[in-house]
Amino acid sequence: MATSTLGEYLRARGVSRRQFLRFCATSASLMALPPSMVPRIAAALEVARRPSVIWLPFQECTGCTESITRAHGATIESLIFEAISLDYQHTLQAAAGEAAEHAREKAMKDNWGKYLLIVDGSIPTANPGYGTIAGVSNLEMLKEAASGCAAVVAVGSCAAFGGIPQANPNPTGAVSVSDVVKDKPIINISGCPPIPVVITGTLVQYLTFGKIPELDALGRPKAFYGQNIHDRCYRRPFYERGQFAESFDDEGAKKGWCLFKLGCKGPVTYNACATTKWNNGTSFPIEAGHGCIGCSEPKFWDKGGFYQPLSAGDWGSGRTIAAAAGAGVVLGAAAAALGRKRQKDVEAKQS
Ligand code: FSX
């Protein structure tokens, strides 16, 4: 735990009150809190002690770290580096070898029972040699680091659910954090990779309210994973009207119609991509013309079917959704026909 408060730390780095309040307002909107909560967030963050954070990267592609280092929005530049005391992250830190491991051990000892443990990547269990850091297997390092933490944040679908390393045939026996750690609160921030502002937004929630945010059945913060992509998608009106792209280069695709028939998994994928977007709020896959592949859901890789409409049982509620989409097509077609008739009636009256 750092000795300075977050407010003192940010002021010492030249962050103005105006910037700070703008950051609090952005955080409130990300957490779907009313503007009236901004002063409370500001007051809580002002006096928050920056918690010590130990970040362990295991079996992963480093996409999650890439994601957070490009954070926007809920940051004063990049909250992850400002609001927490990142005492160990071997991908990012300058220290290496014994010095790095010493930093981790010291942070654990000095902050026993209080530090936050962030994990990205899955944990290999088939053979201890499949993943080691400083000669310690990933499995042992996770158990050791988790024993003294206040809570674990599993960043990315690999840490949250096993992810791509766990996909068939899972040669390393990859498991998720919650498969190993049973006696600590775990917050899952899924996505391959997760949205950076969802990572930082979750940390802000933790710092503001001093407790684990409300989680869904899969351990994800409801503020960010409470709705599916489909419900917040700007292409949703096309779905309702039964207007679907049938190929990636047809007229429907050019007109930006719904990508459901091209395999979009938005209806069964819970995440905030459609609202927070990516790359400084620039866009997200569906806006770029590609359906959602469901990367924030468990076993998304094995469920596959990225270019097939939701219809098989692998996506769980896929059958229901496909039926709903079928109804949507029928209803949409009926609505479209009705709309055309009304338009003709109006034109007939005008002539
Ligand atoms: Fe997994 Fe993250 Fe996908 Fe990659 O650390 S969630 S493979 S973006 O890097 O763990």
Tab-separated table of C-alpha atoms and ligand atoms in Angstrom:
chain	number	residue	atom	x	y	z
A	1	MET	CA	0.000	0.000	0.000
A	2	ALA	CA	1.470	3.386	-0.977
A	3	THR	CA	1.701	5.990	1.782
A	4	SER	CA	0.254	8.885	-0.252
A	5	THR	CA	-3.445	9.112	-1.053
A	6	LEU	CA	-4.581	8.934	-4.634
A	7	GLY	CA	-5.433	12.658	-4.553
A	8	GLU	CA	-1.951	13.570	-3.294
A	9	TYR	CA	-0.315	11.271	-5.801
A	10	LEU	CA	-2.192	12.749	-8.761
A	11	ARG	CA	-1.641	16.358	-7.642
A	12	ALA	CA	2.066	15.675	-7.272
A	13	ARG	CA	2.009	14.614	-10.910
A	14	GLY	CA	0.332	17.794	-12.073
A	15	VAL	CA	-3.200	16.452	-12.505
A	16	SER	CA	-5.588	19.401	-12.123
A	17	ARG	CA	-8.845	19.358	-10.157
A	18	ARG	CA	-10.732	19.807	-13.422
A	19	GLN	CA	-9.025	16.772	-14.993
A	20	PHE	CA	-9.698	14.775	-11.849
A	21	LEU	CA	-13.418	15.628	-11.844
A	22	ARG	CA	-13.673	14.849	-15.557
A	23	PHE	CA	-12.132	11.474	-14.817
A	24	CYS	CA	-14.679	10.898	-12.006
A	25	ALA	CA	-17.543	11.827	-14.347
A	26	THR	CA	-16.270	9.373	-16.981
A	27	SER	CA	-15.969	6.673	-14.351
A	28	ALA	CA	-19.525	7.330	-13.125
A	29	SER	CA	-20.907	7.006	-16.628
A	30	LEU	CA	-18.929	3.791	-17.214
A	31	MET	CA	-20.375	2.336	-14.044
A	32	ALA	CA	-23.848	3.467	-15.166
A	33	LEU	CA	-24.066	5.688	-12.079
A	34	PRO	CA	-26.006	8.975	-12.120
A	35	PRO	CA	-24.074	12.287	-12.323
A	36	SER	CA	-25.075	12.898	-8.700
A	37	MET	CA	-22.552	10.194	-7.752
A	38	VAL	CA	-19.593	12.142	-9.197
A	39	PRO	CA	-18.863	14.077	-5.953
A	40	ARG	CA	-18.970	10.825	-3.978
A	41	ILE	CA	-16.559	9.129	-6.355
A	42	ALA	CA	-14.273	12.172	-6.218
A	43	ALA	CA	-14.342	12.245	-2.399
A	44	ALA	CA	-13.650	8.498	-2.159
A	45	LEU	CA	-10.811	8.519	-4.688
A	46	GLU	CA	-9.284	11.654	-3.169
A	47	VAL	CA	-8.546	9.896	0.112
A	48	ALA	CA	-8.054	6.355	-1.236
A	49	ARG	CA	-4.702	4.818	-0.434
A	50	ARG	CA	-3.250	3.367	-3.588
A	51	PRO	CA	-3.430	-0.365	-3.071
A	52	SER	CA	-0.424	-2.497	-3.778
A	53	VAL	CA	-1.026	-4.607	-6.855
A	54	ILE	CA	0.840	-7.712	-7.886
A	55	TRP	CA	0.110	-8.698	-11.478
A	56	LEU	CA	1.008	-12.195	-12.602
A	57	PRO	CA	0.914	-12.992	-16.326
A	58	PHE	CA	0.723	-16.725	-17.056
A	59	GLN	CA	-0.335	-18.593	-20.249
A	60	GLU	CA	-1.474	-15.834	-22.559
A	61	CYS	CA	-0.680	-13.898	-25.706
A	62	THR	CA	-0.004	-10.611	-23.829
A	63	GLY	CA	-3.077	-9.114	-25.510
A	64	CYS	CA	-4.495	-8.226	-22.098
A	65	THR	CA	-1.432	-6.187	-21.130
A	66	GLU	CA	-1.435	-4.632	-24.609
A	67	SER	CA	-5.060	-3.703	-24.020
A	68	ILE	CA	-4.550	-2.026	-20.657
A	69	THR	CA	-1.538	-0.070	-21.808
A	70	ARG	CA	-3.780	1.482	-24.431
A	71	ALA	CA	-6.439	2.418	-21.881
A	72	HIS	CA	-8.519	5.533	-22.476
A	73	GLY	CA	-11.550	7.092	-20.850
A	74	ALA	CA	-11.491	6.085	-17.209
A	75	THR	CA	-7.974	7.329	-16.885
A	76	ILE	CA	-5.937	10.337	-16.116
A	77	GLU	CA	-3.694	9.149	-18.857
A	78	SER	CA	-3.786	5.540	-17.764
A	79	LEU	CA	-5.372	4.843	-14.420
A	80	ILE	CA	-3.693	1.515	-14.027
A	81	PHE	CA	-0.332	3.201	-13.638
A	82	GLU	CA	-1.581	6.141	-11.600
A	83	ALA	CA	-4.215	4.850	-9.227
A	84	ILE	CA	-2.537	1.715	-8.063
A	85	SER	CA	0.895	0.890	-6.843
A	86	LEU	CA	1.934	-1.681	-9.418
A	87	ASP	CA	4.625	-3.488	-7.496
A	88	TYR	CA	5.127	-6.427	-9.835
A	89	GLN	CA	4.261	-6.990	-13.493
A	90	HIS	CA	7.066	-8.840	-15.174
A	91	THR	CA	5.989	-7.937	-18.716
A	92	LEU	CA	6.139	-4.213	-17.970
A	93	GLN	CA	8.632	-3.742	-15.162
A	94	ALA	CA	12.234	-2.809	-15.728
A	95	ALA	CA	13.525	-5.128	-13.026
A	96	ALA	CA	14.296	-8.704	-13.999
A	97	GLY	CA	15.500	-11.914	-12.413
A	98	GLU	CA	16.135	-11.893	-8.677
A	99	ALA	CA	15.389	-8.161	-8.314
A	100	ALA	CA	11.918	-8.664	-9.810
A	101	GLU	CA	11.113	-11.632	-7.604
A	102	HIS	CA	12.411	-9.751	-4.584
A	103	ALA	CA	9.982	-6.883	-5.417
A	104	ARG	CA	7.093	-9.347	-5.515
A	105	GLU	CA	8.033	-10.979	-2.231
A	106	LYS	CA	8.525	-7.611	-0.520
A	107	ALA	CA	5.185	-6.273	-1.791
A	108	MET	CA	3.456	-9.382	-0.485
A	109	LYS	CA	5.139	-9.195	2.921
A	110	ASP	CA	4.571	-5.443	3.372
A	111	ASN	CA	0.921	-5.627	2.299
A	112	TRP	CA	-0.106	-9.041	3.574
A	113	GLY	CA	-3.884	-9.436	3.500
A	114	LYS	CA	-4.369	-6.131	1.633
A	115	TYR	CA	-2.836	-6.276	-1.828
A	116	LEU	CA	-4.795	-6.884	-4.984
A	117	LEU	CA	-3.684	-9.776	-7.141
A	118	ILE	CA	-4.273	-9.389	-10.875
A	119	VAL	CA	-3.800	-12.466	-13.025
A	120	ASP	CA	-3.900	-12.688	-16.789
A	121	GLY	CA	-3.492	-15.949	-18.637
A	122	SER	CA	-4.538	-19.465	-17.700
A	123	ILE	CA	-2.656	-21.831	-15.409
A	124	PRO	CA	-1.086	-24.997	-16.855
A	125	THR	CA	-1.531	-28.051	-14.659
A	126	ALA	CA	-0.534	-30.976	-16.908
A	127	ASN	CA	3.171	-30.468	-16.178
A	128	PRO	CA	4.738	-27.887	-13.831
A	129	GLY	CA	7.403	-27.237	-16.463
A	130	TYR	CA	4.876	-25.870	-18.973
A	131	GLY	CA	4.834	-22.495	-17.279
A	132	THR	CA	7.464	-21.273	-14.828
A	133	ILE	CA	8.674	-17.900	-13.611
A	134	ALA	CA	11.998	-17.784	-11.789
A	135	GLY	CA	11.861	-21.550	-11.517
A	136	VAL	CA	8.461	-21.509	-9.798
A	137	SER	CA	5.534	-23.126	-11.615
A	138	ASN	CA	2.597	-20.877	-12.491
A	139	LEU	CA	0.362	-23.038	-10.317
A	140	GLU	CA	2.580	-22.676	-7.230
A	141	MET	CA	3.119	-18.960	-7.811
A	142	LEU	CA	-0.622	-18.363	-8.056
A	143	LYS	CA	-1.312	-20.294	-4.864
A	144	GLU	CA	1.449	-18.457	-3.024
A	145	ALA	CA	0.465	-14.981	-4.246
A	146	ALA	CA	-3.243	-15.609	-3.661
A	147	SER	CA	-2.684	-16.708	-0.072
A	148	GLY	CA	-2.010	-13.140	1.132
A	149	CYS	CA	-4.188	-11.066	-1.186
A	150	ALA	CA	-7.452	-9.262	-0.436
A	151	ALA	CA	-8.995	-10.243	-3.769
A	152	VAL	CA	-8.056	-11.577	-7.182
A	153	VAL	CA	-8.900	-9.860	-10.457
A	154	ALA	CA	-8.789	-12.382	-13.305
A	155	VAL	CA	-8.130	-10.261	-16.371
A	156	GLY	CA	-8.983	-11.799	-19.745
A	157	SER	CA	-10.917	-14.899	-20.743
A	158	CYS	CA	-7.833	-17.093	-20.185
A	159	ALA	CA	-7.607	-16.194	-16.490
A	160	ALA	CA	-11.375	-15.986	-16.039
A	161	PHE	CA	-12.428	-19.143	-17.879
A	162	GLY	CA	-9.355	-20.927	-19.301
A	163	GLY	CA	-9.653	-19.203	-22.682
A	164	ILE	CA	-7.775	-20.209	-25.818
A	165	PRO	CA	-5.035	-22.175	-23.956
A	166	GLN	CA	-7.807	-24.413	-22.598
A	167	ALA	CA	-9.332	-25.035	-26.049
A	168	ASN	CA	-9.348	-28.583	-27.356
A	169	PRO	CA	-7.146	-30.572	-26.910
A	170	ASN	CA	-5.855	-28.415	-24.042
A	171	PRO	CA	-2.319	-29.890	-24.067
A	172	THR	CA	-1.185	-27.983	-20.982
A	173	GLY	CA	-4.176	-28.854	-18.804
A	174	ALA	CA	-4.985	-25.136	-18.649
A	175	VAL	CA	-7.400	-24.032	-15.941
A	176	SER	CA	-8.842	-20.713	-14.794
A	177	VAL	CA	-8.001	-18.783	-11.628
A	178	SER	CA	-11.261	-19.851	-9.992
A	179	ASP	CA	-10.334	-23.497	-10.610
A	180	VAL	CA	-7.319	-22.975	-8.338
A	181	VAL	CA	-8.203	-20.229	-5.863
A	182	LYS	CA	-11.161	-21.162	-3.698
A	183	ASP	CA	-10.889	-18.969	-0.619
A	184	LYS	CA	-10.635	-15.408	-1.985
A	185	PRO	CA	-13.085	-13.112	-3.767
A	186	ILE	CA	-12.479	-13.271	-7.534
A	187	ILE	CA	-13.570	-10.668	-10.061
A	188	ASN	CA	-13.591	-11.980	-13.629
A	189	ILE	CA	-12.976	-9.398	-16.358
A	190	SER	CA	-13.460	-11.531	-19.429
A	191	GLY	CA	-12.750	-10.767	-23.073
A	192	CYS	CA	-9.921	-11.799	-25.348
A	193	PRO	CA	-8.650	-9.270	-24.595
A	194	PRO	CA	-10.910	-7.360	-22.180
A	195	ILE	CA	-11.846	-3.754	-22.895
A	196	PRO	CA	-9.223	-1.562	-21.201
A	197	VAL	CA	-11.732	0.816	-19.630
A	198	VAL	CA	-13.580	-2.146	-18.175
A	199	ILE	CA	-10.360	-3.181	-16.402
A	200	THR	CA	-9.716	0.322	-15.090
A	201	GLY	CA	-13.426	0.939	-14.406
A	202	THR	CA	-13.535	-2.148	-12.206
A	203	LEU	CA	-10.526	-0.911	-10.272
A	204	VAL	CA	-12.195	2.486	-9.831
A	205	GLN	CA	-15.291	0.752	-8.493
A	206	TYR	CA	-13.130	-1.129	-6.013
A	207	LEU	CA	-11.288	2.022	-4.944
A	208	THR	CA	-14.463	4.093	-4.688
A	209	PHE	CA	-16.662	1.730	-2.758
A	210	GLY	CA	-13.955	-0.312	-1.017
A	211	LYS	CA	-15.599	-3.588	-1.857
A	212	ILE	CA	-16.053	-6.074	-4.658
A	213	PRO	CA	-18.585	-4.791	-7.209
A	214	GLU	CA	-21.823	-6.611	-7.828
A	215	LEU	CA	-21.038	-9.626	-10.007
A	216	ASP	CA	-23.033	-11.716	-12.473
A	217	ALA	CA	-23.305	-15.513	-12.317
A	218	LEU	CA	-19.894	-15.812	-14.022
A	219	GLY	CA	-18.183	-13.498	-11.532
A	220	ARG	CA	-18.118	-10.448	-13.849
A	221	PRO	CA	-18.980	-6.886	-12.729
A	222	LYS	CA	-22.608	-6.318	-13.637
A	223	ALA	CA	-21.906	-2.659	-14.419
A	224	PHE	CA	-20.020	-3.768	-17.539
A	225	TYR	CA	-21.353	-7.249	-18.270
A	226	GLY	CA	-24.981	-6.740	-17.301
A	227	GLN	CA	-26.294	-6.573	-20.844
A	228	ASN	CA	-25.452	-8.423	-24.015
A	229	ILE	CA	-23.841	-6.820	-27.053
A	230	HIS	CA	-27.042	-7.272	-29.063
A	231	ASP	CA	-29.142	-5.215	-26.647
A	232	ARG	CA	-26.779	-2.259	-26.929
A	233	CYS	CA	-25.863	-2.657	-30.600
A	234	TYR	CA	-26.526	0.249	-32.954
A	235	ARG	CA	-27.475	-2.341	-35.667
A	236	ARG	CA	-30.284	-3.667	-33.493
A	237	PRO	CA	-33.033	-1.747	-35.386
A	238	PHE	CA	-32.083	-3.697	-38.561
A	239	TYR	CA	-32.473	-6.953	-36.657
A	240	GLU	CA	-35.910	-5.849	-35.477
A	241	ARG	CA	-36.904	-5.051	-39.062
A	242	GLY	CA	-35.526	-8.367	-40.342
A	243	GLN	CA	-32.829	-6.657	-42.388
A	244	PHE	CA	-29.750	-8.915	-42.441
A	245	ALA	CA	-26.495	-8.948	-44.405
A	246	GLU	CA	-26.264	-12.358	-46.124
A	247	SER	CA	-22.614	-12.035	-47.131
A	248	PHE	CA	-19.805	-9.660	-46.258
A	249	ASP	CA	-20.025	-7.872	-49.597
A	250	ASP	CA	-23.742	-7.766	-50.383
A	251	GLU	CA	-25.984	-4.712	-50.373
A	252	GLY	CA	-27.113	-5.429	-46.806
A	253	ALA	CA	-23.512	-5.405	-45.578
A	254	LYS	CA	-22.882	-2.137	-47.418
A	255	LYS	CA	-25.977	-0.632	-45.810
A	256	GLY	CA	-24.807	-1.711	-42.347
A	257	TRP	CA	-27.594	-4.220	-41.718
A	258	CYS	CA	-27.573	-6.742	-38.900
A	259	LEU	CA	-24.752	-9.357	-39.006
A	260	PHE	CA	-26.724	-12.097	-37.255
A	261	LYS	CA	-26.827	-14.364	-40.316
A	262	LEU	CA	-23.065	-13.977	-40.744
A	263	GLY	CA	-22.473	-15.528	-37.344
A	264	CYS	CA	-22.591	-12.597	-34.936
A	265	LYS	CA	-22.657	-13.859	-31.324
A	266	GLY	CA	-23.811	-10.513	-29.914
A	267	PRO	CA	-27.124	-11.934	-28.631
A	268	VAL	CA	-25.343	-14.395	-26.293
A	269	THR	CA	-22.290	-12.311	-25.412
A	270	TYR	CA	-22.218	-10.110	-22.328
A	271	ASN	CA	-19.773	-7.229	-22.552
A	272	ALA	CA	-19.628	-3.463	-23.001
A	273	CYS	CA	-18.064	-3.302	-26.497
A	274	ALA	CA	-21.140	-1.681	-28.058
A	275	THR	CA	-21.100	1.217	-25.596
A	276	THR	CA	-17.499	1.841	-24.496
A	277	LYS	CA	-16.042	0.701	-27.848
A	278	TRP	CA	-12.284	0.349	-28.446
A	279	ASN	CA	-9.318	2.511	-29.387
A	280	ASN	CA	-10.362	5.646	-27.594
A	281	GLY	CA	-14.027	4.995	-28.284
A	282	THR	CA	-13.436	4.814	-32.037
A	283	SER	CA	-15.222	1.613	-32.997
A	284	PHE	CA	-15.846	-2.035	-32.156
A	285	PRO	CA	-15.889	-5.205	-34.286
A	286	ILE	CA	-19.552	-4.979	-35.311
A	287	GLU	CA	-19.108	-1.350	-36.318
A	288	ALA	CA	-16.111	-2.434	-38.408
A	289	GLY	CA	-18.337	-4.904	-40.265
A	290	HIS	CA	-17.486	-8.172	-38.493
A	291	GLY	CA	-19.808	-10.067	-36.178
A	292	CYS	CA	-19.008	-10.531	-32.504
A	293	ILE	CA	-17.172	-13.840	-31.857
A	294	GLY	CA	-18.268	-14.034	-28.220
A	295	CYS	CA	-14.766	-13.785	-26.744
A	296	SER	CA	-15.982	-12.800	-23.277
A	297	GLU	CA	-17.975	-16.013	-22.850
A	298	PRO	CA	-16.631	-19.322	-21.470
A	299	LYS	CA	-15.289	-21.780	-24.072
A	300	PHE	CA	-15.903	-19.349	-26.919
A	301	TRP	CA	-13.114	-20.869	-29.004
A	302	ASP	CA	-14.389	-24.454	-28.828
A	303	LYS	CA	-17.951	-23.329	-29.477
A	304	GLY	CA	-16.607	-21.800	-32.692
A	305	GLY	CA	-19.056	-21.312	-35.533
A	306	PHE	CA	-17.813	-17.760	-35.885
A	307	TYR	CA	-19.391	-17.473	-39.346
A	308	GLN	CA	-22.481	-19.581	-38.705
A	309	PRO	CA	-25.671	-18.087	-37.361
A	310	LEU	CA	-26.586	-19.037	-33.796
A	311	SER	CA	-28.490	-22.238	-34.333
A	312	ALA	CA	-26.575	-25.188	-32.920
A	313	GLY	CA	-26.598	-26.132	-29.240
A	314	ASP	CA	-22.950	-25.232	-28.560
A	315	TRP	CA	-23.769	-21.668	-27.667
A	316	GLY	CA	-26.293	-22.742	-25.033
A	317	SER	CA	-29.128	-20.388	-25.634
A	318	GLY	CA	-28.301	-20.402	-29.342
A	319	ARG	CA	-31.392	-22.387	-30.232
A	320	THR	CA	-33.652	-19.968	-28.419
A	321	ILE	CA	-31.925	-16.999	-29.941
A	322	ALA	CA	-32.046	-18.533	-33.400
A	323	ALA	CA	-35.755	-19.128	-32.926
A	324	ALA	CA	-36.124	-15.548	-31.773
A	325	ALA	CA	-34.154	-14.394	-34.780
A	326	GLY	CA	-36.377	-16.507	-37.001
A	327	ALA	CA	-39.344	-14.793	-35.435
A	328	GLY	CA	-37.490	-11.524	-35.866
A	329	VAL	CA	-37.095	-12.237	-39.561
A	330	VAL	CA	-40.784	-13.056	-39.909
A	331	LEU	CA	-41.863	-10.146	-37.759
A	332	GLY	CA	-39.332	-7.930	-39.436
A	333	ALA	CA	-40.542	-8.955	-42.876
A	334	ALA	CA	-44.136	-8.362	-41.792
A	335	ALA	CA	-43.190	-4.986	-40.333
A	336	ALA	CA	-41.318	-4.092	-43.483
A	337	ALA	CA	-44.298	-5.136	-45.636
A	338	LEU	CA	-46.618	-3.100	-43.454
A	339	GLY	CA	-44.251	-0.148	-43.691
A	340	ARG	CA	-44.184	-0.433	-47.503
A	341	LYS	CA	-48.011	-0.612	-47.628
A	342	ARG	CA	-48.332	2.463	-45.400
A	343	GLN	CA	-45.851	4.318	-47.569
A	344	LYS	CA	-47.888	3.399	-50.673
A	345	ASP	CA	-51.094	4.569	-48.950
A	346	VAL	CA	-49.451	7.881	-48.099
A	347	GLU	CA	-48.183	8.258	-51.682
A	348	ALA	CA	-51.635	7.355	-53.062
A	349	LYS	CA	-53.293	10.024	-50.880
A	350	GLN	CA	-50.730	12.610	-51.978
A	351	SER	CA	-51.234	11.944	-55.674
B	1	FSX	FE1	-5.904	-14.619	-23.057
B	1	FSX	FE2	-4.556	-12.291	-22.180
B	1	FSX	FE3	-6.827	-13.434	-25.036
B	1	FSX	FE4	-4.369	-12.902	-24.995
B	1	FSX	O1	-3.315	-12.008	-21.030
B	1	FSX	S1	-7.714	-13.382	-22.959
B	1	FSX	S2	-5.162	-15.041	-25.237
B	1	FSX	S3	-5.990	-11.446	-25.554
B	1	FSX	O2	-3.500	-12.067	-23.627
B	1	FSX	O3	-4.989	-13.944	-21.621
